Short mmCIF file of C-alpha atoms (C1' of nucleotides) in Angstrom, two decimals:
data_model
loop_
_atom_site.label_atom_id
_atom_site.label_comp_id
_atom_site.label_asym_id
_atom_site.label_seq_id
_atom_site.Cartn_x
_atom_site.Cartn_y
_atom_site.Cartn_z
CA MET A 31 -0.05 0.04 0.06
CA GLY A 32 3.07 2.29 -0.62
CA THR A 33 3.76 4.27 2.68
CA THR A 34 4.12 1.70 4.96
CA GLN A 35 6.39 3.85 7.42
CA LEU A 36 7.77 1.84 10.49
CA GLU A 37 6.57 3.67 13.44
CA THR A 38 4.58 6.55 12.27
CA VAL A 39 5.01 8.19 15.75
CA PRO A 40 4.40 11.82 16.11
CA GLU A 41 6.40 12.48 19.54
CA PRO A 42 4.35 15.05 21.18
CA LYS A 43 6.85 18.54 21.28
CA TYR A 44 6.60 18.54 24.95
CA TRP A 45 7.96 15.01 25.13
CA HIS A 46 10.84 15.79 22.91
CA LEU A 47 11.79 18.74 24.84
CA LYS A 48 11.45 16.92 27.94
CA THR A 49 14.10 14.69 26.73
CA VAL A 50 16.31 17.30 25.20
CA LEU A 51 16.20 19.56 28.46
CA SER A 52 16.75 16.44 30.80
CA GLU A 53 19.62 15.55 28.63
CA ALA A 54 21.05 19.15 28.99
CA LEU A 55 20.57 18.63 32.64
CA ASP A 56 22.82 15.96 33.07
CA SER A 57 25.52 17.44 31.14
CA GLU A 58 25.41 21.45 31.47
CA PHE A 59 23.86 21.88 34.74
CA ALA A 60 24.83 21.81 38.24
CA VAL A 61 22.43 20.87 41.13
CA GLY A 62 21.19 24.48 42.55
CA GLU A 63 21.95 26.00 39.05
CA ILE A 64 19.19 28.34 38.12
CA LEU A 65 17.82 28.00 34.33
CA PRO A 66 16.73 30.37 31.98
CA ASN A 67 12.96 32.08 32.72
CA GLU A 68 9.98 30.36 31.11
CA ARG A 69 9.37 32.76 28.45
CA ASP A 70 13.31 32.78 27.75
CA LEU A 71 13.16 29.16 27.32
CA ALA A 72 10.05 28.97 24.98
CA ALA A 73 11.63 31.59 22.79
CA ARG A 74 15.04 29.27 22.52
CA PHE A 75 13.13 25.86 21.46
CA GLY A 76 10.83 27.93 19.66
CA VAL A 77 7.41 26.76 21.30
CA ALA A 78 4.36 28.34 23.39
CA ARG A 79 5.11 28.91 26.93
CA ALA A 80 2.38 26.54 28.10
CA THR A 81 4.29 23.65 25.56
CA LEU A 82 7.32 24.25 27.80
CA ARG A 83 5.56 24.61 31.12
CA GLN A 84 4.47 20.94 30.41
CA ALA A 85 7.64 19.69 29.82
CA LEU A 86 8.73 21.20 32.99
CA GLU A 87 5.80 20.04 34.97
CA GLN A 88 7.19 16.58 33.76
CA LEU A 89 10.44 17.17 35.03
CA GLU A 90 9.35 18.48 38.30
CA LEU A 91 7.25 15.42 38.69
CA GLU A 92 10.31 13.36 38.34
CA GLY A 93 12.33 15.36 40.86
CA ARG A 94 14.52 17.14 38.25
CA LEU A 95 13.56 20.34 38.70
CA GLN A 96 12.26 22.73 41.49
CA ARG A 97 9.80 25.59 40.63
CA ARG A 98 9.22 28.40 42.75
CA ARG A 99 7.25 31.51 42.05
CA GLY A 100 8.72 34.56 42.29
CA VAL A 101 12.15 33.13 41.97
CA GLY A 102 12.77 30.93 39.21
CA THR A 103 13.20 27.47 38.31
CA THR A 104 16.34 25.28 39.69
CA VAL A 105 17.82 22.14 39.15
CA ALA A 106 16.51 19.47 41.93
CA PRO A 107 19.63 17.57 44.00
CA PRO A 108 18.89 14.01 43.86
CA ARG A 109 15.94 12.54 45.77
CA VAL A 110 16.05 11.94 49.72
CA GLY A 111 15.99 8.15 50.34
CA VAL A 112 13.51 8.58 53.44
CA ALA A 113 13.13 5.35 55.64
CA VAL A 114 9.44 4.34 56.27
CA ALA A 115 9.14 1.04 58.02
CA PRO A 116 11.32 1.31 60.78
CA ALA A 117 13.54 -2.10 61.57
CA ARG A 118 11.86 -2.65 64.55
CA HIS A 119 8.08 -2.39 64.72
CA SER A 120 7.13 0.48 67.13
CA TRP A 121 4.40 3.15 67.98
CA PRO A 122 4.41 6.55 66.41
CA GLY A 123 6.25 9.01 68.96
CA ALA A 124 8.89 6.13 70.09
CA ALA A 125 12.17 7.06 70.99
CA GLY A 126 14.66 8.18 67.99
CA ASP A 127 11.81 8.58 65.69
CA ASP A 128 12.13 11.51 63.30
CA TRP A 129 9.10 13.38 63.96
CA GLN A 130 8.43 16.32 65.58
CA VAL A 131 4.93 17.25 67.31
CA LEU A 132 2.63 20.14 66.30
CA GLY A 133 -0.19 19.73 68.07
CA CYS A 134 -3.35 17.83 68.69
CA ASP A 135 -7.14 18.25 67.90
CA GLU A 136 -10.02 16.43 68.43
CA SER A 137 -12.75 18.25 67.02
CA GLY A 138 -11.19 17.85 63.33
CA SER A 139 -12.97 15.22 61.05
CA VAL A 140 -11.71 12.07 60.31
CA PRO A 141 -11.89 10.93 56.60
CA ALA A 142 -14.30 8.09 55.58
CA ALA A 143 -11.45 5.60 54.77
CA VAL A 144 -9.66 6.32 58.02
CA ALA A 145 -13.14 5.92 59.84
CA ARG A 146 -13.29 2.57 58.10
CA LEU A 147 -10.20 1.30 59.12
CA LEU A 148 -10.38 2.45 62.68
CA GLU A 149 -14.24 0.74 62.69
CA THR A 150 -15.10 4.30 64.57
CA ALA A 151 -18.61 5.64 64.00
CA LYS A 152 -19.08 9.27 62.70
CA GLY A 153 -19.82 10.89 65.81
CA ASP A 154 -16.98 8.92 67.92
CA PRO A 155 -14.13 11.13 69.35
CA VAL A 156 -10.89 10.61 67.83
CA HIS A 157 -7.39 12.39 69.00
CA ILE A 158 -5.84 13.47 65.96
CA VAL A 159 -2.25 14.22 66.43
CA ARG A 160 -0.51 16.62 63.81
CA ARG A 161 3.32 15.69 63.14
CA SER A 162 5.78 17.21 60.69
CA ARG A 163 8.85 15.45 59.86
CA VAL A 164 11.96 17.72 58.28
CA THR A 165 15.50 17.02 57.13
CA GLU A 166 18.18 19.61 56.81
CA GLY A 167 15.48 22.54 57.71
CA ARG A 168 13.28 21.36 54.72
CA PRO A 169 9.81 19.66 55.10
CA LEU A 170 9.47 16.35 53.75
CA ALA A 171 6.33 15.15 55.22
CA ALA A 172 3.05 15.96 57.00
CA GLU A 173 1.00 13.48 59.12
CA LEU A 174 -2.22 13.05 61.02
CA LEU A 175 -2.45 10.32 63.19
CA TYR A 176 -5.52 9.34 64.26
CA VAL A 177 -6.53 7.94 67.82
CA PRO A 178 -9.69 6.48 68.73
CA ALA A 179 -10.51 7.83 72.13
CA ALA A 180 -11.83 4.78 73.30
CA VAL A 181 -8.41 2.89 73.02
CA ILE A 182 -6.59 5.48 75.33
CA PRO A 183 -7.64 4.30 78.89
CA SER A 184 -7.24 8.27 79.91
CA SER A 185 -8.66 9.75 77.86
CA ALA A 186 -11.01 12.09 79.89
CA GLU A 187 -8.20 13.57 81.46
CA ILE A 188 -6.16 14.14 78.26
CA ALA A 189 -9.11 16.08 76.96
CA LEU A 190 -7.98 18.89 79.38
CA LEU A 191 -4.71 19.27 77.84
CA THR A 192 -4.22 21.40 74.77
CA GLY A 193 -1.84 21.66 72.10
CA PRO A 194 1.60 19.50 71.97
CA ALA A 195 1.27 18.76 75.54
CA ARG A 196 -1.68 16.77 74.60
CA ALA A 197 -0.35 14.99 71.81
CA TYR A 198 2.74 13.81 73.74
CA ALA A 199 0.00 12.49 76.28
CA VAL A 200 -1.56 10.52 73.62
CA LEU A 201 1.45 9.32 72.30
CA ALA A 202 2.75 8.16 75.72
CA GLU A 203 -0.29 6.39 76.28
CA LEU A 204 -0.29 4.70 73.07
CA GLY A 205 3.08 3.69 73.80
CA SER A 206 2.23 1.66 76.92
CA LEU A 207 -0.37 -0.66 74.97
CA GLU A 208 1.00 -3.69 73.11
CA LEU A 209 1.88 -3.33 69.12
CA GLU A 210 0.75 -6.64 67.84
CA GLY A 211 1.38 -5.41 64.24
CA GLN A 212 1.20 -2.82 61.57
CA ASP A 213 0.79 -2.63 57.74
CA ARG A 214 1.33 0.00 55.29
CA THR A 215 -0.32 1.29 51.74
CA VAL A 216 1.62 3.77 49.72
CA GLU A 217 -0.40 5.82 47.19
CA LEU A 218 -0.14 8.67 44.95
CA GLY A 219 -2.27 11.82 46.08
CA SER A 220 -2.43 15.54 45.86
CA ALA A 221 -1.43 17.59 48.59
CA ARG A 222 -4.45 19.50 50.50
CA ALA A 223 -4.31 23.06 51.25
CA GLU A 224 -3.03 22.46 54.53
CA ASP A 225 -0.54 19.75 53.70
CA ALA A 226 0.63 22.09 50.85
CA LYS A 227 1.54 24.85 53.27
CA GLN A 228 3.26 22.89 55.84
CA LEU A 229 5.23 20.88 53.07
CA ASP A 230 6.33 24.48 51.24
CA ARG A 231 4.09 23.50 47.86
CA LEU A 232 1.23 24.53 46.36
CA PRO A 233 -2.04 22.97 46.79
CA GLY A 234 -2.40 19.79 44.32
CA ALA A 235 0.91 18.88 44.42
CA PRO A 236 1.69 15.35 43.88
CA VAL A 237 2.61 13.64 47.13
CA LEU A 238 3.14 10.02 48.19
CA VAL A 239 0.23 9.37 50.99
CA VAL A 240 1.58 6.48 53.71
CA THR A 241 -1.40 5.08 55.31
CA THR A 242 -0.15 2.96 58.50
CA ARG A 243 -2.42 0.95 60.48
CA TYR A 244 -1.14 -0.17 64.01
CA VAL A 245 -3.07 -3.08 65.60
CA SER A 246 -3.31 -3.58 69.38
CA GLY A 247 -5.26 -5.84 71.74
CA GLY A 248 -6.89 -7.04 68.11
CA ARG A 249 -8.10 -4.04 67.02
CA THR A 250 -7.03 -1.07 64.94
CA ALA A 251 -5.62 1.11 67.82
CA ALA A 252 -4.36 3.85 65.43
CA VAL A 253 -3.77 4.91 61.83
CA ALA A 254 -1.17 7.24 60.46
CA VAL A 255 -1.73 8.99 57.17
CA SER A 256 1.88 10.45 56.15
CA THR A 257 2.28 12.72 53.29
CA TYR A 258 5.29 12.82 51.74
CA ARG A 259 6.25 15.36 49.03
CA ALA A 260 6.76 13.10 45.75
CA ASP A 261 9.28 15.58 44.20
CA THR A 262 11.84 15.17 46.77
CA CYS A 263 11.41 11.99 48.55
CA ARG A 264 12.05 8.18 47.60
CA LEU A 265 10.30 5.83 50.28
CA THR A 266 12.54 3.38 51.54
CA PHE A 267 11.58 -0.13 53.06
CA GLY A 268 13.92 -2.99 53.89
CA GLU A 269 15.38 -5.14 56.27
CA SER A 270 18.72 -3.15 56.03
CA ASP A 271 20.06 0.45 55.57
CA ALA A 272 21.96 -1.13 52.64
CA VAL A 273 19.98 0.87 49.79
CA GLU A 274 19.72 4.22 51.68
CA LEU A 275 23.72 4.31 52.00
CA LEU A 276 23.95 3.49 48.53
CA ALA A 277 21.64 5.79 46.83
CA GLY A 278 22.92 8.85 48.85
CA MET B 1455 -4.94 49.85 57.51
CA GLY B 1456 -8.23 49.40 56.69
CA THR B 1457 -8.93 45.89 54.57
CA THR B 1458 -7.43 43.65 56.61
CA GLN B 1459 -9.01 40.70 55.38
CA LEU B 1460 -8.86 37.72 57.10
CA GLU B 1461 -7.60 34.84 54.83
CA THR B 1462 -7.51 36.51 51.66
CA VAL B 1463 -7.30 33.35 49.72
CA PRO B 1464 -8.26 33.71 45.90
CA GLU B 1465 -8.54 30.16 45.42
CA PRO B 1466 -7.76 29.03 41.75
CA LYS B 1467 -10.68 28.21 39.33
CA TYR B 1468 -9.52 25.03 38.62
CA TRP B 1469 -9.21 24.52 42.47
CA HIS B 1470 -12.64 25.13 43.18
CA LEU B 1471 -13.77 23.22 39.67
CA LYS B 1472 -12.00 20.10 41.07
CA THR B 1473 -13.46 20.14 44.78
CA VAL B 1474 -17.28 20.80 43.03
CA LEU B 1475 -16.66 17.88 40.58
CA SER B 1476 -15.09 15.75 43.67
CA GLU B 1477 -18.51 16.21 45.53
CA ALA B 1478 -20.57 15.54 42.30
CA LEU B 1479 -19.04 12.23 41.64
CA ASP B 1480 -19.42 10.91 45.21
CA SER B 1481 -23.41 11.90 45.29
CA GLU B 1482 -24.21 11.89 41.25
CA PHE B 1483 -22.54 9.42 39.84
CA ALA B 1484 -21.71 5.76 39.65
CA VAL B 1485 -18.63 3.69 38.82
CA GLY B 1486 -18.14 3.31 34.94
CA GLU B 1487 -20.47 6.18 34.22
CA ILE B 1488 -19.39 8.53 31.47
CA LEU B 1489 -19.26 12.14 32.33
CA PRO B 1490 -20.30 14.56 29.52
CA ASN B 1491 -17.18 15.95 27.33
CA GLU B 1492 -14.64 18.24 28.24
CA ARG B 1493 -16.43 21.28 25.86
CA ASP B 1494 -20.02 20.76 27.46
CA LEU B 1495 -18.65 20.79 30.87
CA ALA B 1496 -16.22 23.70 30.20
CA ALA B 1497 -19.25 25.56 29.05
CA ARG B 1498 -21.46 24.26 31.58
CA PHE B 1499 -19.04 25.64 34.54
CA GLY B 1500 -18.09 29.16 32.20
CA VAL B 1501 -14.63 28.04 31.78
CA ALA B 1502 -12.11 27.78 29.29
CA ARG B 1503 -11.29 23.99 28.44
CA ALA B 1504 -8.22 24.10 29.36
CA THR B 1505 -9.06 25.12 33.07
CA LEU B 1506 -11.50 22.42 33.02
CA ARG B 1507 -8.90 19.90 31.82
CA GLN B 1508 -6.82 21.27 34.78
CA ALA B 1509 -9.71 19.94 37.27
CA LEU B 1510 -9.64 16.81 35.66
CA GLU B 1511 -6.18 15.85 35.46
CA GLN B 1512 -6.06 16.35 39.36
CA LEU B 1513 -8.57 14.05 39.81
CA GLU B 1514 -7.38 11.63 37.14
CA LEU B 1515 -4.06 11.63 39.06
CA GLU B 1516 -6.17 10.88 42.27
CA GLY B 1517 -7.82 7.92 40.64
CA ARG B 1518 -11.34 9.37 40.67
CA LEU B 1519 -11.62 9.68 36.74
CA GLN B 1520 -10.05 7.80 33.92
CA ARG B 1521 -9.83 9.43 30.72
CA ARG B 1522 -9.15 7.76 27.10
CA ARG B 1523 -9.02 9.47 23.82
CA GLY B 1524 -11.81 8.97 21.39
CA VAL B 1525 -13.90 7.23 24.13
CA GLY B 1526 -14.70 9.85 26.88
CA THR B 1527 -13.97 10.38 30.46
CA THR B 1528 -15.49 7.81 33.45
CA VAL B 1529 -15.71 7.48 37.10
CA ALA B 1530 -12.80 4.92 37.82
CA PRO B 1531 -13.62 2.12 40.91
CA PRO B 1532 -11.51 2.65 43.69
CA ARG B 1533 -7.91 1.86 43.49
CA VAL B 1534 -6.88 -1.94 43.42
CA GLY B 1535 -4.79 -3.00 46.78
CA VAL B 1536 -1.37 -4.33 45.03
CA ALA B 1537 1.01 -6.64 47.74
CA VAL B 1538 4.18 -5.62 46.98
CA ALA B 1539 6.13 -7.22 49.76
CA PRO B 1540 5.53 -10.91 50.00
CA ALA B 1541 5.15 -12.32 53.46
CA ARG B 1542 8.17 -14.37 52.71
CA HIS B 1543 11.20 -13.21 51.12
CA SER B 1544 11.56 -15.06 48.00
CA TRP B 1545 12.86 -14.93 44.35
CA PRO B 1546 11.10 -13.15 41.40
CA GLY B 1547 9.31 -15.80 39.73
CA ALA B 1548 8.96 -18.22 42.83
CA ALA B 1549 6.06 -20.13 42.86
CA GLY B 1550 2.63 -18.37 43.20
CA ASP B 1551 4.04 -15.04 42.30
CA ASP B 1552 1.59 -12.51 40.07
CA TRP B 1553 3.99 -11.77 37.22
CA GLN B 1554 3.88 -13.03 33.94
CA VAL B 1555 6.83 -13.47 31.89
CA LEU B 1556 7.33 -11.67 28.87
CA GLY B 1557 10.89 -12.13 27.35
CA CYS B 1558 14.48 -11.83 28.16
CA ASP B 1559 17.23 -9.62 26.34
CA GLU B 1560 20.77 -9.18 26.82
CA SER B 1561 21.59 -6.10 24.59
CA GLY B 1562 19.30 -3.93 26.70
CA SER B 1563 21.00 -1.12 28.19
CA VAL B 1564 21.42 -0.94 32.25
CA PRO B 1565 20.35 2.49 33.49
CA ALA B 1566 22.99 4.07 35.19
CA ALA B 1567 21.04 4.19 38.72
CA VAL B 1568 20.72 0.01 38.36
CA ALA B 1569 24.17 -0.65 37.48
CA ARG B 1570 25.40 0.98 40.60
CA LEU B 1571 22.77 -0.99 42.29
CA LEU B 1572 24.64 -3.94 40.88
CA GLU B 1573 27.63 -2.95 40.95
CA THR B 1574 28.33 -3.64 37.35
CA ALA B 1575 30.36 -1.61 34.98
CA LYS B 1576 29.31 -0.29 32.00
CA GLY B 1577 29.80 -3.17 29.61
CA ASP B 1578 29.14 -6.09 31.82
CA PRO B 1579 26.55 -8.35 30.49
CA VAL B 1580 23.25 -8.61 32.28
CA HIS B 1581 20.31 -10.42 31.62
CA ILE B 1582 16.95 -8.56 31.79
CA VAL B 1583 13.80 -9.93 32.11
CA ARG B 1584 10.68 -8.44 30.85
CA ARG B 1585 7.41 -9.13 33.08
CA SER B 1586 4.04 -7.89 33.37
CA ARG B 1587 1.47 -7.73 36.22
CA VAL B 1588 -2.27 -8.38 35.50
CA THR B 1589 -5.35 -8.21 37.57
CA GLU B 1590 -8.89 -9.06 35.85
CA GLY B 1591 -7.33 -8.37 32.32
CA ARG B 1592 -6.29 -5.21 33.37
CA PRO B 1593 -2.38 -4.21 33.36
CA LEU B 1594 -1.25 -3.16 36.68
CA ALA B 1595 2.59 -2.99 36.37
CA ALA B 1596 5.14 -3.51 33.94
CA GLU B 1597 8.61 -5.14 35.34
CA LEU B 1598 11.94 -5.16 34.43
CA LEU B 1599 14.42 -7.71 36.35
CA TYR B 1600 18.20 -6.86 36.12
CA VAL B 1601 20.49 -10.37 36.86
CA PRO B 1602 24.14 -9.81 36.28
CA ALA B 1603 25.45 -12.79 34.29
CA ALA B 1604 28.32 -12.90 36.64
CA VAL B 1605 25.65 -14.13 39.55
CA ILE B 1606 24.33 -17.30 36.84
CA PRO B 1607 26.40 -19.77 36.96
CA SER B 1608 25.59 -21.47 33.67
CA SER B 1609 24.79 -17.87 31.79
CA ALA B 1610 27.09 -19.29 29.05
CA GLU B 1611 24.48 -21.98 28.41
CA ILE B 1612 21.51 -19.73 28.71
CA ALA B 1613 22.74 -17.48 26.21
CA LEU B 1614 21.67 -19.50 23.39
CA LEU B 1615 18.05 -19.70 24.55
CA THR B 1616 15.63 -16.78 23.56
CA GLY B 1617 12.61 -15.13 24.50
CA PRO B 1618 10.24 -16.81 27.14
CA ALA B 1619 12.39 -19.80 27.58
CA ARG B 1620 15.54 -17.80 28.60
CA ALA B 1621 13.37 -15.76 30.99
CA TYR B 1622 12.50 -19.16 32.56
CA ALA B 1623 15.98 -20.34 32.71
CA VAL B 1624 17.21 -17.42 34.39
CA LEU B 1625 14.65 -17.07 37.10
CA ALA B 1626 14.98 -20.88 37.85
CA GLU B 1627 18.92 -20.24 37.99
CA LEU B 1628 18.29 -17.28 40.39
CA GLY B 1629 15.79 -19.65 42.59
CA SER B 1630 18.50 -22.13 43.12
CA LEU B 1631 20.34 -19.21 44.90
CA GLU B 1632 20.41 -18.31 48.77
CA LEU B 1633 18.13 -15.13 49.07
CA GLU B 1634 19.88 -13.32 51.92
CA GLY B 1635 17.64 -10.40 52.09
CA GLN B 1636 15.82 -7.89 50.10
CA ASP B 1637 14.80 -4.20 50.51
CA ARG B 1638 13.00 -1.66 48.40
CA THR B 1639 12.41 1.91 47.30
CA VAL B 1640 9.13 3.62 45.93
CA GLU B 1641 9.17 6.63 44.49
CA LEU B 1642 6.97 8.65 41.70
CA GLY B 1643 7.90 8.39 37.97
CA SER B 1644 6.67 8.73 34.66
CA ALA B 1645 5.74 6.10 32.34
CA ARG B 1646 8.42 5.65 29.61
CA ALA B 1647 7.24 4.99 26.32
CA GLU B 1648 7.60 1.48 26.44
CA ASP B 1649 6.12 0.93 30.15
CA ALA B 1650 3.26 3.19 28.71
CA LYS B 1651 2.33 0.59 26.12
CA GLN B 1652 2.38 -1.93 28.25
CA LEU B 1653 0.21 -0.06 30.62
CA ASP B 1654 -2.23 0.97 28.17
CA ARG B 1655 -1.62 4.80 29.31
CA LEU B 1656 0.31 7.43 27.41
CA PRO B 1657 3.80 8.02 27.81
CA GLY B 1658 4.51 10.37 30.91
CA ALA B 1659 1.62 8.86 33.03
CA PRO B 1660 2.47 9.03 36.42
CA VAL B 1661 3.69 5.75 38.12
CA LEU B 1662 5.10 4.08 41.39
CA VAL B 1663 8.51 2.65 40.75
CA VAL B 1664 9.25 0.38 42.98
CA THR B 1665 12.95 -0.79 43.09
CA THR B 1666 13.77 -4.22 44.67
CA ARG B 1667 17.21 -5.07 45.50
CA TYR B 1668 17.54 -8.94 46.19
CA VAL B 1669 20.85 -9.82 47.91
CA SER B 1670 22.96 -13.13 48.02
CA GLY B 1671 26.42 -14.21 48.42
CA GLY B 1672 26.94 -10.92 49.90
CA ARG B 1673 26.51 -8.84 46.91
CA THR B 1674 23.29 -7.48 44.64
CA ALA B 1675 22.44 -10.36 42.65
CA ALA B 1676 19.37 -8.73 40.93
CA VAL B 1677 17.73 -5.66 40.90
CA ALA B 1678 13.86 -5.67 39.74
CA VAL B 1679 12.50 -1.86 38.65
CA SER B 1680 8.64 -2.33 38.90
CA THR B 1681 6.37 0.16 37.56
CA TYR B 1682 2.79 0.43 38.84
CA ARG B 1683 -0.12 2.72 37.28
CA ALA B 1684 -0.30 5.07 40.12
CA ASP B 1685 -3.72 5.90 39.05
CA THR B 1686 -5.08 2.47 39.48
CA CYS B 1687 -2.86 0.94 41.93
CA ARG B 1688 -2.39 1.45 45.91
CA LEU B 1689 0.42 -0.48 47.01
CA THR B 1690 0.23 -2.65 50.19
CA PHE B 1691 3.02 -3.55 52.43
CA GLY B 1692 2.35 -5.76 55.50
CA GLU B 1693 2.59 -8.65 57.71
CA SER B 1694 -0.79 -9.36 56.96
CA ASP B 1695 -3.29 -9.13 54.44
CA ALA B 1696 -6.13 -7.64 56.67
CA VAL B 1697 -5.26 -4.02 55.00
CA GLU B 1698 -6.20 -5.52 51.81
CA LEU B 1699 -9.10 -7.13 52.45
CA LEU B 1700 -10.60 -4.31 54.57
CA ALA B 1701 -9.71 -1.64 51.32
CA GLY B 1702 -11.08 -3.71 48.90
"C1'" DA C 317 9.15 48.26 40.73
"C1'" DA C 318 10.92 44.54 38.00
"C1'" DG C 319 10.86 39.66 37.12
"C1'" DT C 320 9.30 35.19 38.28
"C1'" DG C 321 6.54 30.93 37.93
"C1'" DG C 322 0.90 30.52 38.17
"C1'" DT C 323 -3.76 30.76 36.07
"C1'" DC C 324 -6.88 31.44 32.63
"C1'" DT C 325 -8.64 32.60 27.88
"C1'" DA C 326 -10.94 31.23 23.01
"C1'" DG C 327 -9.43 29.51 19.74
"C1'" DA C 328 -6.83 25.70 16.36
"C1'" DC C 329 -5.53 21.38 14.85
"C1'" DC C 330 -4.37 16.08 15.66
"C1'" DA C 331 -4.98 11.04 17.03
"C1'" DC C 332 -8.00 8.05 18.36
"C1'" DT C 333 -12.13 5.13 18.77
"C1'" DT C 334 -16.36 4.12 17.39
"C1'" DG C 335 -20.86 3.40 14.69
"C1'" DA D 505 -17.80 10.58 9.47
"C1'" DA D 506 -18.57 12.29 13.89
"C1'" DG D 507 -17.15 12.56 18.68
"C1'" DT D 508 -13.78 11.95 22.00
"C1'" DG D 509 -9.61 13.57 24.79
"C1'" DG D 510 -4.44 15.25 23.42
"C1'" DT D 511 -1.57 18.86 21.89
"C1'" DC D 512 -0.39 23.52 20.76
"C1'" DT D 513 -0.74 28.50 20.10
"C1'" DA D 514 -0.37 33.69 21.71
"C1'" DG D 515 -1.80 36.04 24.26
"C1'" DA D 516 -3.69 38.52 29.09
"C1'" DC D 517 -3.50 39.07 34.15
"C1'" DC D 518 -2.25 37.32 39.03
"C1'" DA D 519 0.50 36.22 42.99
"C1'" DC D 520 4.81 36.36 44.69
"C1'" DT D 521 9.64 36.98 45.84
"C1'" DT D 522 13.61 39.93 45.52
"C1'" DT D 523 15.69 44.29 44.50
#
DNA sequence: AAGTGGTCTAGACCACTTG
DNA sequence: AAGTGGTCTAGACCACTTT
């Protein structure tokens, strides 16, 4: 039939652009270096700014670039390896974990998916501990830890405390229970407004959502929803720390 | 100072749109139902199509929608829970794993990051087994398993085989070694052209990249790079299968 | 005030699937 | 052939940071 072109693949411009930029980043730019601004780059490649932005978005998603409004686009450092599953199973807040307590609410709402895991009904009181994970001054993750008041013996007394003091009390009580097991899920999400602020990103930024279920006394005693910056984090699971060391 | 508006937050249109659509999906649409086309939806909400698309993209990223060119936009089913870490540590290809062997190359190139884990030099021969993970006829993940020829005793004989036969031979040899440990990392990526085809997505689609390192004889004996569809998959790690059952 | 990335528009054409 | 989502354009204005 004449024109049997093998692989007639009209590659989208932004895809090709991404490849070109990616190679340029490898060979011609150092980490932290500032790229030309979007209008200049677009002109240089002879495309509309929107098309150029499509390529930049992909590269940012892959952790190659970092863009900040009012500042510019810089070459991102390699992703940070973040240990998610501690070698020894332990409660959140146990000695030596990498989280910083921010506060504690009880009025906050519990997402339906979490309520299902906790087996709590709609109005049941739940302690919500807010925590944050930071490395080298840069925020990595935001967390909400949900603990049904029913599993904490002295919930009534704890309810009198406020802020961090209350959070520490909840964690302390939790630590006194026997931890029978835990399991996790990881999925892609987009940052809610609050998380985004805490993570120094815009709302909607891609995040890795780690949901950890803590089992004690034959029931789900707590659920932690940890929201990691997908652009800067590589989650590590493992028996040894070898991967983290190698990949650094 | 007059206008001290508390929280002057001009919420972007696409963000508000996303919220509205999300609630509509919860209350007015069933899984699998087809939404009006983008031009109609944009007109209905009084925004440009590009703006509407920004909202749809977010919802697709979160696994709420599924869009297919030439077909339309449908309401996506809940994400599938996919077990990533088997209860008992075992080699890939062990009895009862969920992967289907596609073939085996030796000529393929080894990404720098993988070569680093394998501690192989640039020209070293490496078996590359291609596998695929499918559930209910829908592709979940694509995988490339890298095994240095040096760790397989009978690599010379295996090199005479081709396609799946060779892949099976490599897996069999691997299974005869002692597995000393394994660890994993999870990060966000975008689908390469080949993966995209295998996953029935467009190139650049968001994926969860799971890198598994298999240790034997004091060295990294194999590295598997598994690329999961981020829109449809929720990766599960855990001691028990409880989470998977609950979340189904 | 100037410069950056983020949002938004109104159009056009293309690639793909389906009747 | 008709209808869908995917790509691309050339502009405009806004929010934010820095000078």
